[in-house]
PDB file of C-alpha atoms and ligand atoms in Angstrom:
ATOM      1  CA  MET A 144      -6.534  96.123 180.171  1.00 61.00           C
ATOM      2  CA  ALA A 145      -9.943  94.510 180.459  1.00 74.00           C
ATOM      3  CA  ASP A 146     -10.319  91.450 182.633  1.00 71.00           C
ATOM      4  CA  ASN A 147      -9.030  88.257 181.076  1.00 70.00           C
ATOM      5  CA  VAL A 148     -11.830  86.127 182.438  1.00 72.00           C
ATOM      6  CA  GLY A 149     -12.851  84.122 179.410  1.00 77.00           C
ATOM      7  CA  ASN A 150     -16.171  84.521 177.643  1.00 79.00           C
ATOM      8  CA  THR A 151     -18.695  85.367 180.342  1.00 77.00           C
ATOM      9  CA  MET A 152     -22.235  86.648 179.794  1.00 76.00           C
ATOM     10  CA  GLY A 153     -23.371  89.976 181.185  1.00 77.00           C
ATOM     11  CA  LYS A 154     -26.457  90.146 183.356  1.00 81.00           C
ATOM     12  CA  ASP A 155     -28.434  93.298 182.772  1.00 91.00           C
ATOM     13  CA  TYR A 156     -29.402  94.069 179.198  1.00 94.00           C
ATOM     14  CA  HIS A 157     -32.234  96.462 180.149  1.00 95.00           C
ATOM     15  CA  LEU A 158     -34.612  94.646 177.857  1.00 94.00           C
ATOM     16  CA  ASP A 159     -37.442  96.887 179.041  1.00 93.00           C
ATOM     17  CA  VAL A 160     -35.721  99.964 177.588  1.00 94.00           C
ATOM     18  CA  ALA A 161     -36.019 100.568 173.821  1.00 92.00           C
ATOM     19  CA  PRO A 162     -32.823 101.389 171.906  1.00 91.00           C
ATOM     20  CA  ARG A 163     -32.112 105.056 171.155  1.00 88.00           C
ATOM     21  CA  PHE A 164     -32.411 106.208 167.573  1.00 90.00           C
ATOM     22  CA  ASP A 165     -31.626 109.950 167.859  1.00 90.00           C
ATOM     23  CA  GLY A 166     -33.571 111.020 164.798  1.00 94.00           C
ATOM     24  CA  PHE A 167     -32.304 108.418 162.314  1.00 97.00           C
ATOM     25  CA  HIS A 168     -34.117 105.161 161.723  1.00 98.00           C
ATOM     26  CA  VAL A 169     -31.034 102.935 161.818  1.00 98.00           C
ATOM     27  CA  LYS A 170     -29.900 102.045 165.320  1.00 97.00           C
ATOM     28  CA  GLY A 171     -26.644 103.535 166.521  1.00 97.00           C
ATOM     29  CA  LEU A 172     -25.851 105.324 163.267  1.00 98.00           C
ATOM     30  CA  SER A 173     -27.339 108.771 163.665  1.00 97.00           C
ATOM     31  CA  HIS A 174     -23.896 110.369 163.675  1.00 96.00           C
ATOM     32  CA  CYS A 175     -22.680 108.931 160.356  1.00 97.00           C
ATOM     33  CA  SER A 176     -21.977 111.066 157.308  1.00 97.00           C
ATOM     34  CA  TRP A 177     -24.795 112.098 154.984  1.00 98.00           C
ATOM     35  CA  GLY A 178     -23.662 109.699 152.267  1.00 98.00           C
ATOM     36  CA  MET A 179     -23.460 106.764 154.615  1.00 98.00           C
ATOM     37  CA  LYS A 180     -26.900 107.512 156.029  1.00 98.00           C
ATOM     38  CA  ASN A 181     -28.272 107.765 152.519  1.00 98.00           C
ATOM     39  CA  ARG A 182     -26.873 104.322 151.702  1.00 98.00           C
ATOM     40  CA  LEU A 183     -28.158 102.908 154.996  1.00 98.00           C
ATOM     41  CA  SER A 184     -31.590 104.279 154.140  1.00 98.00           C
ATOM     42  CA  ARG A 185     -31.516 102.289 150.909  1.00 98.00           C
ATOM     43  CA  ILE A 186     -30.697  99.160 152.918  1.00 98.00           C
ATOM     44  CA  PHE A 187     -33.053  99.629 155.891  1.00 98.00           C
ATOM     45  CA  ARG A 188     -36.450 100.845 154.733  1.00 98.00           C
ATOM     46  CA  PRO A 189     -37.301 104.076 156.548  1.00 98.00           C
ATOM     47  CA  SER A 190     -40.933 102.894 156.852  1.00 97.00           C
ATOM     48  CA  SER A 191     -40.091  99.779 158.897  1.00 97.00           C
ATOM     49  CA  GLY A 192     -36.444 100.271 159.828  1.00 98.00           C
ATOM     50  CA  ASN A 193     -35.874  96.726 158.571  1.00 98.00           C
ATOM     51  CA  THR A 194     -34.420  94.948 155.560  1.00 98.00           C
ATOM     52  CA  VAL A 195     -34.700  91.774 153.524  1.00 98.00           C
ATOM     53  CA  MET A 196     -31.296  91.076 152.051  1.00 98.00           C
ATOM     54  CA  LEU A 197     -31.092  88.269 149.534  1.00 98.00           C
ATOM     55  CA  ALA A 198     -27.832  86.405 150.172  1.00 98.00           C
ATOM     56  CA  PHE A 199     -26.496  84.579 147.138  1.00 97.00           C
ATOM     57  CA  ASP A 200     -22.785  84.820 147.829  1.00 96.00           C
ATOM     58  CA  HIS A 201     -22.419  81.157 148.799  1.00 94.00           C
ATOM     59  CA  GLY A 202     -20.461  80.321 145.657  1.00 93.00           C
ATOM     60  CA  TYR A 203     -17.503  82.391 146.802  1.00 93.00           C
ATOM     61  CA  ILE A 204     -16.466  79.526 149.069  1.00 92.00           C
ATOM     62  CA  MET A 205     -18.822  76.703 148.068  1.00 92.00           C
ATOM     63  CA  GLY A 206     -18.853  76.820 144.288  1.00 93.00           C
ATOM     64  CA  SER A 207     -22.125  75.917 142.570  1.00 91.00           C
ATOM     65  CA  THR A 208     -24.063  75.021 145.662  1.00 85.00           C
ATOM     66  CA  SER A 209     -27.519  73.463 145.551  1.00 85.00           C
ATOM     67  CA  GLY A 210     -30.142  75.988 144.555  1.00 90.00           C
ATOM     68  CA  LEU A 211     -27.615  78.371 143.059  1.00 92.00           C
ATOM     69  CA  GLU A 212     -26.338  76.262 140.189  1.00 92.00           C
ATOM     70  CA  ARG A 213     -27.691  78.845 137.730  1.00 93.00           C
ATOM     71  CA  LEU A 214     -27.444  82.354 139.108  1.00 94.00           C
ATOM     72  CA  ASP A 215     -28.851  83.718 135.863  1.00 93.00           C
ATOM     73  CA  ILE A 216     -32.096  81.763 136.352  1.00 91.00           C
ATOM     74  CA  VAL A 217     -32.620  81.840 140.107  1.00 92.00           C
ATOM     75  CA  ILE A 218     -31.927  85.416 141.111  1.00 94.00           C
ATOM     76  CA  GLU A 219     -33.837  87.571 138.667  1.00 93.00           C
ATOM     77  CA  PRO A 220     -37.393  86.444 139.652  1.00 92.00           C
ATOM     78  CA  LEU A 221     -36.624  87.243 143.288  1.00 95.00           C
ATOM     79  CA  LEU A 222     -35.533  90.830 142.776  1.00 96.00           C
ATOM     80  CA  PRO A 223     -38.948  92.503 143.190  1.00 95.00           C
ATOM     81  CA  PHE A 224     -39.404  90.953 146.628  1.00 95.00           C
ATOM     82  CA  VAL A 225     -36.156  91.817 148.372  1.00 97.00           C
ATOM     83  CA  ASP A 226     -34.530  95.062 149.464  1.00 98.00           C
ATOM     84  CA  VAL A 227     -30.814  94.357 149.010  1.00 98.00           C
ATOM     85  CA  LEU A 228     -28.668  92.032 146.915  1.00 98.00           C
ATOM     86  CA  MET A 229     -25.826  90.509 148.926  1.00 98.00           C
ATOM     87  CA  ALA A 230     -23.344  88.801 146.631  1.00 98.00           C
ATOM     88  CA  THR A 231     -19.895  88.812 145.078  1.00 98.00           C
ATOM     89  CA  ARG A 232     -19.015  91.267 142.362  1.00 98.00           C
ATOM     90  CA  GLY A 233     -18.617  88.399 139.925  1.00 97.00           C
ATOM     91  CA  ALA A 234     -22.156  87.158 140.490  1.00 97.00           C
ATOM     92  CA  LEU A 235     -23.633  90.639 140.397  1.00 98.00           C
ATOM     93  CA  ARG A 236     -21.888  91.732 137.214  1.00 97.00           C
ATOM     94  CA  SER A 237     -22.660  88.594 135.293  1.00 97.00           C
ATOM     95  CA  CYS A 238     -26.188  87.810 136.434  1.00 96.00           C
ATOM     96  CA  VAL A 239     -27.908  91.011 137.542  1.00 97.00           C
ATOM     97  CA  SER A 240     -28.772  93.770 135.114  1.00 97.00           C
ATOM     98  CA  PRO A 241     -27.034  97.085 135.834  1.00 97.00           C
ATOM     99  CA  SER A 242     -30.457  98.663 135.413  1.00 98.00           C
ATOM    100  CA  THR A 243     -31.493  97.223 138.782  1.00 97.00           C
ATOM    101  CA  ASP A 244     -32.442  99.745 141.431  1.00 97.00           C
ATOM    102  CA  LYS A 245     -31.636  97.352 144.287  1.00 98.00           C
ATOM    103  CA  PRO A 246     -28.779  98.392 146.565  1.00 98.00           C
ATOM    104  CA  LEU A 247     -25.775  96.073 146.543  1.00 98.00           C
ATOM    105  CA  CYS A 248     -23.929  94.645 149.530  1.00 98.00           C
ATOM    106  CA  ILE A 249     -20.761  93.269 147.955  1.00 98.00           C
ATOM    107  CA  ARG A 250     -18.412  90.690 149.439  1.00 98.00           C
ATOM    108  CA  ALA A 251     -15.158  92.498 150.111  1.00 97.00           C
ATOM    109  CA  THR A 252     -13.004  89.548 151.157  1.00 96.00           C
ATOM    110  CA  HIS A 253     -11.917  86.233 149.757  1.00 95.00           C
ATOM    111  CA  ASP A 254     -11.912  83.352 152.208  1.00 92.00           C
ATOM    112  CA  ALA A 255     -10.759  79.763 152.265  1.00 91.00           C
ATOM    113  CA  SER A 256     -12.975  77.452 150.261  1.00 92.00           C
ATOM    114  CA  VAL A 257     -14.883  74.489 151.655  1.00 92.00           C
ATOM    115  CA  LEU A 258     -11.950  72.285 150.667  1.00 93.00           C
ATOM    116  CA  HIS A 259     -10.047  73.540 153.698  1.00 93.00           C
ATOM    117  CA  GLU A 260     -10.422  72.073 157.137  1.00 89.00           C
ATOM    118  CA  ASP A 261      -9.948  75.422 158.852  1.00 89.00           C
ATOM    119  CA  MET A 262     -11.750  78.043 156.812  1.00 90.00           C
ATOM    120  CA  SER A 263     -10.755  80.848 159.153  1.00 91.00           C
ATOM    121  CA  VAL A 264      -7.242  81.149 157.770  1.00 92.00           C
ATOM    122  CA  GLY A 265      -6.104  82.237 154.350  1.00 91.00           C
ATOM    123  CA  GLY A 266      -8.623  85.016 153.752  1.00 93.00           C
ATOM    124  CA  GLY A 267      -7.744  88.468 152.477  1.00 93.00           C
ATOM    125  CA  ALA A 268      -9.038  91.631 150.872  1.00 93.00           C
ATOM    126  CA  GLY A 269     -11.072  90.669 147.838  1.00 92.00           C
ATOM    127  CA  LEU A 270     -12.282  93.965 146.463  1.00 95.00           C
ATOM    128  CA  ASP A 271     -10.660  97.292 145.854  1.00 94.00           C
ATOM    129  CA  MET A 272     -12.673 100.273 147.066  1.00 95.00           C
ATOM    130  CA  GLU A 273     -12.437 101.846 143.617  1.00 96.00           C
ATOM    131  CA  ASP A 274     -14.189  98.855 142.132  1.00 97.00           C
ATOM    132  CA  ALA A 275     -16.816  98.918 144.877  1.00 98.00           C
ATOM    133  CA  LEU A 276     -17.525 102.538 143.972  1.00 97.00           C
ATOM    134  CA  ARG A 277     -17.574 101.717 140.275  1.00 98.00           C
ATOM    135  CA  MET A 278     -20.232  99.119 141.025  1.00 98.00           C
ATOM    136  CA  ASN A 279     -22.176 101.636 143.095  1.00 98.00           C
ATOM    137  CA  ALA A 280     -21.955  99.482 146.230  1.00 98.00           C
ATOM    138  CA  SER A 281     -24.273 100.468 149.058  1.00 98.00           C
ATOM    139  CA  ALA A 282     -22.372  98.274 151.522  1.00 98.00           C
ATOM    140  CA  LEU A 283     -19.428  95.904 151.829  1.00 98.00           C
ATOM    141  CA  ALA A 284     -19.530  92.532 153.583  1.00 98.00           C
ATOM    142  CA  VAL A 285     -16.537  91.185 155.525  1.00 98.00           C
ATOM    143  CA  GLN A 286     -16.393  87.684 156.990  1.00 96.00           C
ATOM    144  CA  THR A 287     -14.870  87.352 160.465  1.00 97.00           C
ATOM    145  CA  PHE A 288     -13.845  84.353 162.555  1.00 95.00           C
ATOM    146  CA  ILE A 289     -14.025  85.192 166.238  1.00 95.00           C
ATOM    147  CA  GLY A 290     -12.439  82.495 168.385  1.00 93.00           C
ATOM    148  CA  ALA A 291     -10.778  80.743 165.453  1.00 93.00           C
ATOM    149  CA  PRO A 292      -7.132  80.861 164.345  1.00 93.00           C
ATOM    150  CA  GLY A 293      -7.983  83.441 161.676  1.00 94.00           C
ATOM    151  CA  GLU A 294      -9.616  85.863 164.125  1.00 96.00           C
ATOM    152  CA  GLY A 295      -6.878  88.500 164.102  1.00 97.00           C
ATOM    153  CA  ASP A 296      -6.466  88.573 160.337  1.00 97.00           C
ATOM    154  CA  SER A 297     -10.206  88.787 159.741  1.00 97.00           C
ATOM    155  CA  LEU A 298     -10.578  91.646 162.234  1.00 98.00           C
ATOM    156  CA  GLU A 299      -7.749  93.431 160.467  1.00 98.00           C
ATOM    157  CA  LEU A 300      -9.663  93.090 157.193  1.00 98.00           C
ATOM    158  CA  LEU A 301     -12.811  94.344 158.871  1.00 98.00           C
ATOM    159  CA  CYS A 302     -11.043  97.390 160.299  1.00 98.00           C
ATOM    160  CA  ARG A 303      -9.463  98.287 156.973  1.00 98.00           C
ATOM    161  CA  ALA A 304     -12.814  97.954 155.200  1.00 98.00           C
ATOM    162  CA  VAL A 305     -14.438 100.181 157.827  1.00 98.00           C
ATOM    163  CA  ASP A 306     -11.654 102.762 157.365  1.00 98.00           C
ATOM    164  CA  GLN A 307     -12.190 102.762 153.608  1.00 97.00           C
ATOM    165  CA  GLY A 308     -15.941 102.766 154.015  1.00 98.00           C
ATOM    166  CA  GLU A 309     -15.808 105.762 156.340  1.00 98.00           C
ATOM    167  CA  ARG A 310     -13.759 107.611 153.759  1.00 97.00           C
ATOM    168  CA  TYR A 311     -16.322 107.075 151.023  1.00 98.00           C
ATOM    169  CA  GLY A 312     -19.548 106.777 152.989  1.00 98.00           C
ATOM    170  CA  ILE A 313     -20.022 103.036 152.490  1.00 98.00           C
ATOM    171  CA  PRO A 314     -21.208 100.982 155.483  1.00 98.00           C
ATOM    172  CA  VAL A 315     -19.716  97.581 156.294  1.00 98.00           C
ATOM    173  CA  LEU A 316     -21.645  94.460 157.177  1.00 98.00           C
ATOM    174  CA  GLY A 317     -19.560  92.413 159.616  1.00 98.00           C
ATOM    175  CA  VAL A 318     -20.396  88.741 159.124  1.00 98.00           C
ATOM    176  CA  VAL A 319     -20.063  86.321 162.036  1.00 97.00           C
ATOM    177  CA  ALA A 320     -18.766  83.048 160.606  1.00 92.00           C
ATOM    178  CA  VAL A 321     -18.939  80.035 162.856  1.00 83.00           C
ATOM    179  CA  GLY A 322     -16.131  77.533 162.497  1.00 72.00           C
ATOM    180  CA  LYS A 323     -16.716  73.822 162.925  1.00 71.00           C
ATOM    181  CA  GLN A 324     -15.075  73.855 166.345  1.00 68.00           C
ATOM    182  CA  LEU A 325     -17.214  76.686 167.759  1.00 71.00           C
ATOM    183  CA  VAL A 326     -20.522  76.303 169.568  1.00 79.00           C
ATOM    184  CA  ARG A 327     -23.413  78.332 168.181  1.00 81.00           C
ATOM    185  CA  ASN A 328     -24.856  79.609 171.423  1.00 91.00           C
ATOM    186  CA  ALA A 329     -25.873  82.973 172.841  1.00 94.00           C
ATOM    187  CA  ARG A 330     -22.631  83.357 174.744  1.00 93.00           C
ATOM    188  CA  TYR A 331     -20.645  83.056 171.527  1.00 95.00           C
ATOM    189  CA  PHE A 332     -22.897  85.302 169.437  1.00 96.00           C
ATOM    190  CA  LEU A 333     -23.011  87.949 172.167  1.00 96.00           C
ATOM    191  CA  LEU A 334     -19.243  88.071 172.088  1.00 96.00           C
ATOM    192  CA  ALA A 335     -18.818  87.966 168.326  1.00 97.00           C
ATOM    193  CA  THR A 336     -21.528  90.487 167.372  1.00 98.00           C
ATOM    194  CA  ARG A 337     -20.334  93.004 169.924  1.00 98.00           C
ATOM    195  CA  ILE A 338     -16.710  92.648 168.839  1.00 98.00           C
ATOM    196  CA  LEU A 339     -17.626  93.374 165.216  1.00 98.00           C
ATOM    197  CA  ALA A 340     -19.688  96.431 166.144  1.00 98.00           C
ATOM    198  CA  GLU A 341     -16.948  97.745 168.390  1.00 98.00           C
ATOM    199  CA  HIS A 342     -14.455  97.445 165.541  1.00 98.00           C
ATOM    200  CA  GLY A 343     -16.665  99.710 163.485  1.00 98.00           C
ATOM    201  CA  ALA A 344     -19.019  97.484 161.487  1.00 98.00           C
ATOM    202  CA  GLN A 345     -22.166  99.502 160.848  1.00 98.00           C
ATOM    203  CA  MET A 346     -24.269  96.313 160.542  1.00 98.00           C
ATOM    204  CA  VAL A 347     -23.719  92.790 161.831  1.00 98.00           C
ATOM    205  CA  LYS A 348     -24.913  89.506 160.418  1.00 98.00           C
ATOM    206  CA  THR A 349     -25.230  86.532 162.720  1.00 98.00           C
ATOM    207  CA  TYR A 350     -27.375  83.468 163.320  1.00 97.00           C
ATOM    208  CA  TYR A 351     -30.557  83.288 165.342  1.00 97.00           C
ATOM    209  CA  CYS A 352     -30.343  81.415 168.640  1.00 96.00           C
ATOM    210  CA  GLY A 353     -31.895  81.333 172.110  1.00 95.00           C
ATOM    211  CA  ASP A 354     -31.521  84.532 174.175  1.00 95.00           C
ATOM    212  CA  PHE A 355     -31.425  86.505 170.953  1.00 97.00           C
ATOM    213  CA  GLU A 356     -33.016  89.493 172.668  1.00 97.00           C
ATOM    214  CA  GLU A 357     -29.891  89.960 174.756  1.00 97.00           C
ATOM    215  CA  ILE A 358     -27.675  89.677 171.690  1.00 98.00           C
ATOM    216  CA  ALA A 359     -29.650  92.330 169.793  1.00 98.00           C
ATOM    217  CA  ALA A 360     -29.835  94.614 172.827  1.00 98.00           C
ATOM    218  CA  ALA A 361     -26.095  94.446 173.448  1.00 97.00           C
ATOM    219  CA  CYS A 362     -25.150  95.141 169.841  1.00 98.00           C
ATOM    220  CA  PRO A 363     -25.082  98.908 169.305  1.00 98.00           C
ATOM    221  CA  VAL A 364     -25.823  98.655 165.564  1.00 98.00           C
ATOM    222  CA  PRO A 365     -28.469  96.666 163.651  1.00 98.00           C
ATOM    223  CA  ILE A 366     -28.270  92.899 163.452  1.00 98.00           C
ATOM    224  CA  VAL A 367     -29.610  90.905 160.525  1.00 98.00           C
ATOM    225  CA  ILE A 368     -29.850  87.147 160.728  1.00 98.00           C
ATOM    226  CA  ALA A 369     -28.567  84.624 158.228  1.00 97.00           C
ATOM    227  CA  GLY A 370     -31.084  81.945 157.382  1.00 95.00           C
ATOM    228  CA  GLY A 371     -28.739  78.976 157.528  1.00 93.00           C
ATOM    229  CA  LYS A 372     -29.585  75.562 156.105  1.00 92.00           C
ATOM    230  CA  LYS A 373     -32.896  75.038 154.316  1.00 93.00           C
ATOM    231  CA  LEU A 374     -35.770  74.489 156.725  1.00 95.00           C
ATOM    232  CA  PRO A 375     -39.414  73.754 156.054  1.00 95.00           C
ATOM    233  CA  GLU A 376     -40.992  77.105 155.149  1.00 95.00           C
ATOM    234  CA  ASP A 377     -43.081  77.426 158.304  1.00 96.00           C
ATOM    235  CA  GLU A 378     -39.993  76.896 160.466  1.00 97.00           C
ATOM    236  CA  ALA A 379     -37.949  79.412 158.486  1.00 97.00           C
ATOM    237  CA  LEU A 380     -40.716  81.972 158.887  1.00 98.00           C
ATOM    238  CA  THR A 381     -40.909  81.278 162.613  1.00 98.00           C
ATOM    239  CA  MET A 382     -37.186  81.871 162.892  1.00 98.00           C
ATOM    240  CA  ALA A 383     -37.472  85.184 161.012  1.00 98.00           C
ATOM    241  CA  TYR A 384     -40.487  86.208 163.085  1.00 98.00           C
ATOM    242  CA  ARG A 385     -38.793  85.481 166.403  1.00 98.00           C
ATOM    243  CA  ALA A 386     -35.604  87.215 165.346  1.00 98.00           C
ATOM    244  CA  VAL A 387     -37.434  90.409 164.357  1.00 98.00           C
ATOM    245  CA  ARG A 388     -39.631  90.295 167.456  1.00 98.00           C
ATOM    246  CA  GLU A 389     -36.502  89.952 169.574  1.00 98.00           C
ATOM    247  CA  GLY A 390     -34.649  92.845 167.993  1.00 98.00           C
ATOM    248  CA  ALA A 391     -33.168  91.848 164.620  1.00 98.00           C
ATOM    249  CA  ARG A 392     -33.616  94.514 161.964  1.00 98.00           C
ATOM    250  CA  GLY A 393     -34.168  91.983 159.236  1.00 98.00           C
ATOM    251  CA  VAL A 394     -32.645  89.014 157.487  1.00 98.00           C
ATOM    252  CA  ASP A 395     -29.806  88.306 155.097  1.00 98.00           C
ATOM    253  CA  MET A 396     -31.307  85.082 153.844  1.00 97.00           C
ATOM    254  CA  GLY A 397     -30.303  82.750 151.072  1.00 96.00           C
ATOM    255  CA  ARG A 398     -31.033  79.038 151.097  1.00 95.00           C
ATOM    256  CA  ASN A 399     -34.425  79.347 152.747  1.00 95.00           C
ATOM    257  CA  ILE A 400     -35.493  81.603 149.898  1.00 94.00           C
ATOM    258  CA  PHE A 401     -33.805  80.195 146.818  1.00 91.00           C
ATOM    259  CA  ARG A 402     -33.842  76.484 147.723  1.00 85.00           C
ATOM    260  CA  GLY A 403     -37.544  76.024 147.221  1.00 72.00           C
ATOM    261  CA  THR A 404     -37.557  73.389 144.545  1.00 56.00           C
ATOM    262  CA  PRO A 405     -37.136  69.616 144.711  1.00 50.00           C
ATOM    263  CA  ALA A 406     -34.012  69.812 142.591  1.00 49.00           C
ATOM    264  CA  ALA A 407     -32.539  72.188 145.124  1.00 51.00           C
ATOM    265  CA  GLY A 408     -33.457  70.133 148.155  1.00 51.00           C
ATOM    266  CA  GLY A 409     -36.830  71.768 148.840  1.00 56.00           C
ATOM    267  CA  GLY A 410     -39.992  69.774 149.275  1.00 51.00           C
ATOM    268  CA  HIS A 411     -42.257  71.035 146.521  1.00 50.00           C
ATOM    269  CA  GLU A 412     -43.573  69.483 143.381  1.00 51.00           C
ATOM    270  CA  VAL A 413     -42.699  72.053 140.749  1.00 53.00           C
ATOM    271  CA  PRO A 414     -44.010  71.031 137.359  1.00 56.00           C
ATOM    272  CA  ASP A 415     -42.900  73.925 135.206  1.00 68.00           C
ATOM    273  CA  ARG A 416     -40.976  77.127 135.015  1.00 72.00           C
ATOM    274  CA  GLU A 417     -43.861  79.325 136.131  1.00 75.00           C
ATOM    275  CA  ALA A 418     -44.485  77.179 139.189  1.00 73.00           C
ATOM    276  CA  TYR A 419     -40.771  77.122 139.919  1.00 72.00           C
ATOM    277  CA  GLU A 420     -40.669  80.911 140.040  1.00 76.00           C
ATOM    278  CA  ALA A 421     -43.836  81.011 142.134  1.00 77.00           C
ATOM    279  CA  VAL A 422     -42.225  78.840 144.780  1.00 73.00           C
ATOM    280  CA  LEU A 423     -39.160  81.059 144.896  1.00 76.00           C
ATOM    281  CA  ASP A 424     -41.185  84.264 144.937  1.00 84.00           C
ATOM    282  CA  SER A 425     -43.677  83.182 147.562  1.00 91.00           C
ATOM    283  CA  MET A 426     -41.052  82.557 150.234  1.00 94.00           C
ATOM    284  CA  ALA A 427     -39.330  85.867 149.514  1.00 95.00           C
ATOM    285  CA  MET A 428     -42.694  87.620 149.769  1.00 95.00           C
ATOM    286  CA  ALA A 429     -43.626  85.869 152.998  1.00 97.00           C
ATOM    287  CA  VAL A 430     -40.318  86.793 154.621  1.00 97.00           C
ATOM    288  CA  GLY A 431     -40.955  90.401 153.592  1.00 98.00           C
ATOM    289  CA  LYS A 432     -44.327  90.328 155.322  1.00 97.00           C
ATOM    290  CA  VAL A 433     -42.690  89.290 158.596  1.00 98.00           C
ATOM    291  CA  VAL A 434     -39.850  91.787 158.281  1.00 98.00           C
ATOM    292  CA  HIS A 435     -41.772  94.826 157.065  1.00 98.00           C
ATOM    293  CA  GLU A 436     -45.475  94.337 157.684  1.00 98.00           C
ATOM    294  CA  GLY A 437     -45.630  92.923 161.193  1.00 97.00           C
ATOM    295  CA  PHE A 438     -47.072  89.558 160.121  1.00 98.00           C
ATOM    296  CA  THR A 439     -46.788  86.741 162.637  1.00 98.00           C
ATOM    297  CA  ASP A 440     -45.086  83.557 161.490  1.00 98.00           C
ATOM    298  CA  ARG A 441     -48.485  81.890 161.182  1.00 98.00           C
ATOM    299  CA  GLU A 442     -49.931  84.723 159.087  1.00 98.00           C
ATOM    300  CA  ALA A 443     -46.851  84.777 156.897  1.00 97.00           C
ATOM    301  CA  TYR A 444     -47.020  81.032 156.324  1.00 96.00           C
ATOM    302  CA  GLU A 445     -50.649  81.326 155.304  1.00 96.00           C
ATOM    303  CA  ALA A 446     -49.638  84.100 152.915  1.00 94.00           C
ATOM    304  CA  PHE A 447     -46.862  81.862 151.582  1.00 93.00           C
ATOM    305  CA  LEU A 448     -49.314  79.046 150.847  1.00 92.00           C
ATOM    306  CA  GLU A 449     -51.826  81.389 149.287  1.00 90.00           C
ATOM    307  CA  ILE A 450     -49.297  83.088 147.014  1.00 83.00           C
ATOM    308  CA  LYS A 451     -47.744  79.776 145.974  1.00 81.00           C
ATOM    309  CA  ASN A 452     -51.069  78.147 145.221  1.00 81.00           C
ATOM    310  CA  ARG A 453     -52.457  81.182 143.429  1.00 73.00           C
ATOM    311  CA  SER A 454     -49.511  81.456 141.044  1.00 63.00           C
TER     312      SER A 454
HETATM  313  C1  R5P B 217     -22.438  82.166 153.342  1.00 92.37           C
HETATM  314  O1  R5P B 217     -21.312  81.961 153.101  1.00 92.37           O
HETATM  315  C2  R5P B 217     -22.935  83.516 153.404  1.00 92.37           C
HETATM  316  O2  R5P B 217     -22.438  84.246 154.478  1.00 92.37           O
HETATM  317  C3  R5P B 217     -24.408  83.677 153.319  1.00 92.37           C
HETATM  318  O3  R5P B 217     -24.599  84.978 152.898  1.00 92.37           O
HETATM  319  C4  R5P B 217     -25.170  83.459 154.602  1.00 92.37           C
HETATM  320  O4  R5P B 217     -24.907  82.201 155.139  1.00 92.37           O
HETATM  321  C5  R5P B 217     -26.662  83.705 154.418  1.00 92.37           C
HETATM  322  O5  R5P B 217     -27.209  82.747 153.611  1.00 92.37           O
HETATM  323  P1  R5P B 217     -28.109  81.566 154.199  1.00 92.37           P
HETATM  324  O6  R5P B 217     -29.423  82.204 154.578  1.00 92.37           O
HETATM  325  O7  R5P B 217     -28.250  80.610 153.089  1.00 92.37           O
HETATM  326  O8  R5P B 217     -27.414  81.026 155.394  1.00 92.37           O
END
């Protein structure tokens, strides 16, 4: 048995040595099946190795959260500017046209709603693999709660999703959820991201924090960062820029993209529908420039302002 020494940090992450890719552009996944690699190639652009996932799954635990009150209005204008749609099957079926060519990362678990004090317990499988296939899922997303009472059950769900995904060539995004009682620091994210990868998740979603380079280096599969609460656009772009520079392979971002309007808690004056869409689109575009085109945060923010003002 490994040492029971608590959560310690390692020391040597060999940050001067680039990760191995072995002929496939997605880190750590060169030995997957053809079908899984084909799906991963739809998620991570072969040209950059990175991805912009649009996360709009918040309603599965939060209900009609600010910025996502009307899925049918908010999501569609954003589609041209993102690579992947990360959502529940209910949101996808009802609000996204089946003619979309965007790959889908579908929530595969149900979890406790925001009405519960401890959201780590009470979750379970939320999607049958047959239905995922029927929806042409390119990936499944499973929430996990490392260090919380629901840790064991959520890892069980992750493992079963990975088993099913391996059978049908569908990768699993392991999502690091942070309970109220847990500290969001590098030590925690190092532990949680590595645990999810070691249990078979082909991709891991976590939050950006200090010492992110170590976290990305120690995770044998790609990490994408969640955006978290709405920030001013320049700060959100700086976070995305730093994350990618320090080893993230993209973002799975929601509120910092779709909460651009005053009604949704953003800071812009948006007089009409066209301007409303411009605000949404410009942030999605600017994030894409950081993730795929090597823009710095400053350059991306300038692009954001230019696109927003031009529209
Ligand atoms: C929240 O429950 C989901 O995991 C979201 O997909 C995740 O938090 C990313 O969205 P945001 O960028 O808004 O944090």
